PDB file of C-alpha atoms in Angstrom:
ATOM      1  CA  MET A   1       0.100   0.050  -0.031  1.00 58.00           C
ATOM      2  CA  SER A   2       1.672   3.344  -1.126  1.00 62.00           C
ATOM      3  CA  PHE A   3       1.956   5.919   1.487  1.00 56.00           C
ATOM      4  CA  HIS A   4      -0.423   8.358  -0.212  1.00 58.00           C
ATOM      5  CA  VAL A   5      -3.222   5.691   0.319  1.00 52.00           C
ATOM      6  CA  ARG A   6      -2.307   5.341   4.255  1.00 61.00           C
ATOM      7  CA  LEU A   7      -2.402   9.268   4.700  1.00 52.00           C
ATOM      8  CA  VAL A   8      -5.870   9.218   3.220  1.00 53.00           C
ATOM      9  CA  GLY A   9      -7.049   6.936   5.402  1.00 54.00           C
ATOM     10  CA  LEU A  10      -5.716   8.069   8.288  1.00 50.00           C
ATOM     11  CA  VAL A  11      -7.178  11.138   7.670  1.00 50.00           C
ATOM     12  CA  VAL A  12     -10.572   9.753   7.013  1.00 49.00           C
ATOM     13  CA  VAL A  13     -10.252   7.995  10.271  1.00 47.00           C
ATOM     14  CA  LEU A  14      -9.500  11.170  12.244  1.00 47.00           C
ATOM     15  CA  ILE A  15     -11.865  12.734  10.699  1.00 55.00           C
ATOM     16  CA  LEU A  16     -14.890  10.260  11.476  1.00 48.00           C
ATOM     17  CA  GLY A  17     -13.249  10.284  15.028  1.00 55.00           C
ATOM     18  CA  ILE A  18     -13.936  13.871  15.402  1.00 48.00           C
ATOM     19  CA  GLN A  19     -17.363  14.165  13.844  1.00 48.00           C
ATOM     20  CA  GLN A  20     -18.764  11.465  16.271  1.00 47.00           C
ATOM     21  CA  GLN A  21     -17.041  13.200  19.213  1.00 46.00           C
ATOM     22  CA  GLN A  22     -18.742  16.103  18.464  1.00 44.00           C
ATOM     23  CA  GLU A  23     -21.898  14.144  18.053  1.00 44.00           C
ATOM     24  CA  TYR A  24     -21.271  12.962  21.549  1.00 41.00           C
ATOM     25  CA  ARG A  25     -20.918  16.227  22.880  1.00 42.00           C
ATOM     26  CA  VAL A  26     -23.738  17.901  21.655  1.00 40.00           C
ATOM     27  CA  GLN A  27     -26.009  14.391  22.937  1.00 43.00           C
ATOM     28  CA  ALA A  28     -24.693  15.047  26.193  1.00 41.00           C
ATOM     29  CA  TYR A  29     -25.334  18.449  26.265  1.00 41.00           C
ATOM     30  CA  GLN A  30     -29.475  18.031  25.186  1.00 43.00           C
ATOM     31  CA  ASP A  31     -29.723  14.929  27.998  1.00 46.00           C
ATOM     32  CA  ALA A  32     -28.330  17.358  30.665  1.00 48.00           C
ATOM     33  CA  PHE A  33     -31.654  19.777  29.686  1.00 49.00           C
ATOM     34  CA  THR A  34     -34.156  16.879  28.510  1.00 55.00           C
ATOM     35  CA  SER A  35     -37.031  15.874  30.773  1.00 70.00           C
ATOM     36  CA  THR A  36     -40.211  13.754  30.690  1.00 81.00           C
ATOM     37  CA  GLU A  37     -41.424  16.791  33.515  1.00 90.00           C
ATOM     38  CA  LEU A  38     -44.428  18.916  32.619  1.00 93.00           C
ATOM     39  CA  SER A  39     -45.157  19.967  36.056  1.00 94.00           C
ATOM     40  CA  TYR A  40     -42.646  21.005  38.933  1.00 95.00           C
ATOM     41  CA  PHE A  41     -43.815  22.048  42.521  1.00 95.00           C
ATOM     42  CA  PHE A  42     -41.322  23.858  45.000  1.00 95.00           C
ATOM     43  CA  GLY A  43     -41.986  24.505  48.751  1.00 95.00           C
ATOM     44  CA  ARG A  44     -45.023  23.940  51.180  1.00 93.00           C
ATOM     45  CA  LYS A  45     -48.529  25.440  50.368  1.00 91.00           C
ATOM     46  CA  PRO A  46     -50.402  26.812  53.443  1.00 89.00           C
ATOM     47  CA  ASP A  47     -53.508  27.090  52.444  1.00 93.00           C
ATOM     48  CA  ALA A  48     -54.071  30.283  53.300  1.00 93.00           C
ATOM     49  CA  ASP A  49     -51.233  31.449  50.806  1.00 94.00           C
ATOM     50  CA  PHE A  50     -52.161  33.577  47.729  1.00 96.00           C
ATOM     51  CA  ILE A  51     -51.086  33.847  44.151  1.00 97.00           C
ATOM     52  CA  CYS A  52     -48.703  37.054  44.025  1.00 97.00           C
ATOM     53  CA  PHE A  53     -47.092  37.031  40.753  1.00 98.00           C
ATOM     54  CA  GLU A  54     -47.830  34.869  37.705  1.00 98.00           C
ATOM     55  CA  LYS A  55     -45.716  34.568  34.282  1.00 98.00           C
ATOM     56  CA  GLN A  56     -46.724  32.304  31.225  1.00 98.00           C
ATOM     57  CA  LEU A  57     -43.866  31.616  29.228  1.00 98.00           C
ATOM     58  CA  ILE A  58     -45.654  31.160  25.606  1.00 97.00           C
ATOM     59  CA  LYS A  59     -44.964  28.817  22.813  1.00 97.00           C
ATOM     60  CA  GLY A  60     -41.639  30.233  20.704  1.00 96.00           C
ATOM     61  CA  THR A  61     -39.829  31.101  23.975  1.00 96.00           C
ATOM     62  CA  THR A  62     -35.806  30.634  23.354  1.00 95.00           C
ATOM     63  CA  LEU A  63     -35.052  28.330  26.636  1.00 94.00           C
ATOM     64  CA  PRO A  64     -33.013  28.579  28.859  1.00 95.00           C
ATOM     65  CA  THR A  65     -34.973  31.625  30.574  1.00 96.00           C
ATOM     66  CA  THR A  66     -35.179  33.165  34.161  1.00 97.00           C
ATOM     67  CA  VAL A  67     -38.259  33.919  35.924  1.00 98.00           C
ATOM     68  CA  THR A  68     -37.444  36.284  38.636  1.00 98.00           C
ATOM     69  CA  THR A  69     -39.580  38.269  40.964  1.00 98.00           C
ATOM     70  CA  THR A  70     -39.271  40.461  44.508  1.00 98.00           C
ATOM     71  CA  GLN A  71     -42.197  40.290  46.661  1.00 97.00           C
ATOM     72  CA  ALA A  72     -43.261  42.267  49.690  1.00 96.00           C
ATOM     73  CA  THR A  73     -44.238  38.973  51.602  1.00 96.00           C
ATOM     74  CA  ASN A  74     -42.225  36.039  51.861  1.00 96.00           C
ATOM     75  CA  ILE A  75     -42.299  33.315  48.276  1.00 97.00           C
ATOM     76  CA  GLU A  76     -43.646  29.801  49.933  1.00 96.00           C
ATOM     77  CA  TYR A  77     -44.487  27.977  47.022  1.00 97.00           C
ATOM     78  CA  ILE A  78     -44.126  27.981  43.157  1.00 97.00           C
ATOM     79  CA  THR A  79     -45.763  25.704  40.336  1.00 97.00           C
ATOM     80  CA  VAL A  80     -44.438  25.816  36.954  1.00 97.00           C
ATOM     81  CA  GLN A  81     -46.391  23.525  34.832  1.00 97.00           C
ATOM     82  CA  ALA A  82     -46.751  23.163  30.741  1.00 96.00           C
ATOM     83  CA  ASP A  83     -50.175  23.941  29.476  1.00 95.00           C
ATOM     84  CA  LYS A  84     -50.201  20.579  27.637  1.00 91.00           C
ATOM     85  CA  TYR A  85     -48.520  16.940  27.158  1.00 90.00           C
ATOM     86  CA  TYR A  86     -45.527  16.742  25.330  1.00 90.00           C
ATOM     87  CA  LYS A  87     -43.185  14.026  24.604  1.00 89.00           C
ATOM     88  CA  GLU A  88     -40.555  15.933  25.862  1.00 89.00           C
ATOM     89  CA  GLY A  89     -40.549  18.334  29.011  1.00 92.00           C
ATOM     90  CA  PHE A  90     -38.472  20.644  30.494  1.00 93.00           C
ATOM     91  CA  ARG A  91     -36.343  21.285  33.818  1.00 93.00           C
ATOM     92  CA  ALA A  92     -36.893  23.768  36.396  1.00 94.00           C
ATOM     93  CA  THR A  93     -34.814  24.981  39.159  1.00 93.00           C
ATOM     94  CA  VAL A  94     -35.383  27.731  42.325  1.00 95.00           C
ATOM     95  CA  ALA A  95     -32.675  29.834  43.697  1.00 94.00           C
ATOM     96  CA  PRO A  96     -32.590  30.452  46.192  1.00 94.00           C
ATOM     97  CA  ALA A  97     -34.519  28.021  48.675  1.00 92.00           C
ATOM     98  CA  LEU A  98     -37.935  28.817  50.004  1.00 94.00           C
ATOM     99  CA  PRO A  99     -39.380  30.617  51.623  1.00 95.00           C
ATOM    100  CA  VAL A 100     -37.710  34.078  50.306  1.00 96.00           C
ATOM    101  CA  MET A 101     -38.848  37.412  49.118  1.00 97.00           C
ATOM    102  CA  THR A 102     -37.015  37.628  46.064  1.00 97.00           C
ATOM    103  CA  THR A 103     -36.390  34.356  43.600  1.00 96.00           C
ATOM    104  CA  ASN A 104     -35.454  32.746  40.498  1.00 97.00           C
ATOM    105  CA  VAL A 105     -37.005  30.065  38.397  1.00 97.00           C
ATOM    106  CA  ARG A 106     -34.709  28.833  35.849  1.00 96.00           C
ATOM    107  CA  ILE A 107     -36.181  26.675  32.629  1.00 96.00           C
ATOM    108  CA  ASP A 108     -34.526  24.633  30.516  1.00 93.00           C
ATOM    109  CA  GLY A 109     -35.610  22.598  27.973  1.00 91.00           C
ATOM    110  CA  LYS A 110     -35.642  22.105  23.778  1.00 89.00           C
ATOM    111  CA  PRO A 111     -34.332  25.567  22.556  1.00 93.00           C
ATOM    112  CA  VAL A 112     -37.242  26.602  21.555  1.00 93.00           C
ATOM    113  CA  LEU A 113     -40.531  26.189  23.614  1.00 94.00           C
ATOM    114  CA  PRO A 114     -43.168  24.039  22.024  1.00 94.00           C
ATOM    115  CA  TYR A 115     -45.658  24.655  24.543  1.00 96.00           C
ATOM    116  CA  ASN A 116     -46.523  27.512  26.867  1.00 97.00           C
ATOM    117  CA  ILE A 117     -45.577  26.918  30.439  1.00 98.00           C
ATOM    118  CA  LEU A 118     -47.192  28.917  33.484  1.00 98.00           C
ATOM    119  CA  VAL A 119     -45.268  29.997  36.856  1.00 98.00           C
ATOM    120  CA  GLN A 120     -47.042  30.872  39.939  1.00 98.00           C
ATOM    121  CA  PHE A 121     -45.462  32.167  42.821  1.00 98.00           C
ATOM    122  CA  TRP A 122     -47.538  31.793  46.095  1.00 98.00           C
ATOM    123  CA  CYS A 123     -47.224  33.903  48.799  1.00 97.00           C
ATOM    124  CA  ALA A 124     -47.393  34.280  52.495  1.00 94.00           C
ATOM    125  CA  PRO A 125     -50.377  36.339  53.590  1.00 93.00           C
TER     126      PRO A 125
END
């Protein structure tokens, strides 16, 4: 086998290896934000709590996104819910831990949201 054929074969193997490695990275990134969950509940909701802030993320919103609010009383409970069933869910995280007066809800999932998500913040009276 000539040197030229060996060199071409080596280049092809290297290119395929690099392409496969990039596919693994993309898949790992997608898996990090893919979930089947379509609703999340954070905190503890006493009966007297009321909805003090509500935000709807509409279909087509670019993810990730963060919903932030500051209230006069403690936010004790948060719900994050999709408006319909879909094969792929989303991930929601809250920081800092409840109860607090200011909090952030970060939502990750598909790059473009395929459904609406309603985020509700429940506050102490």
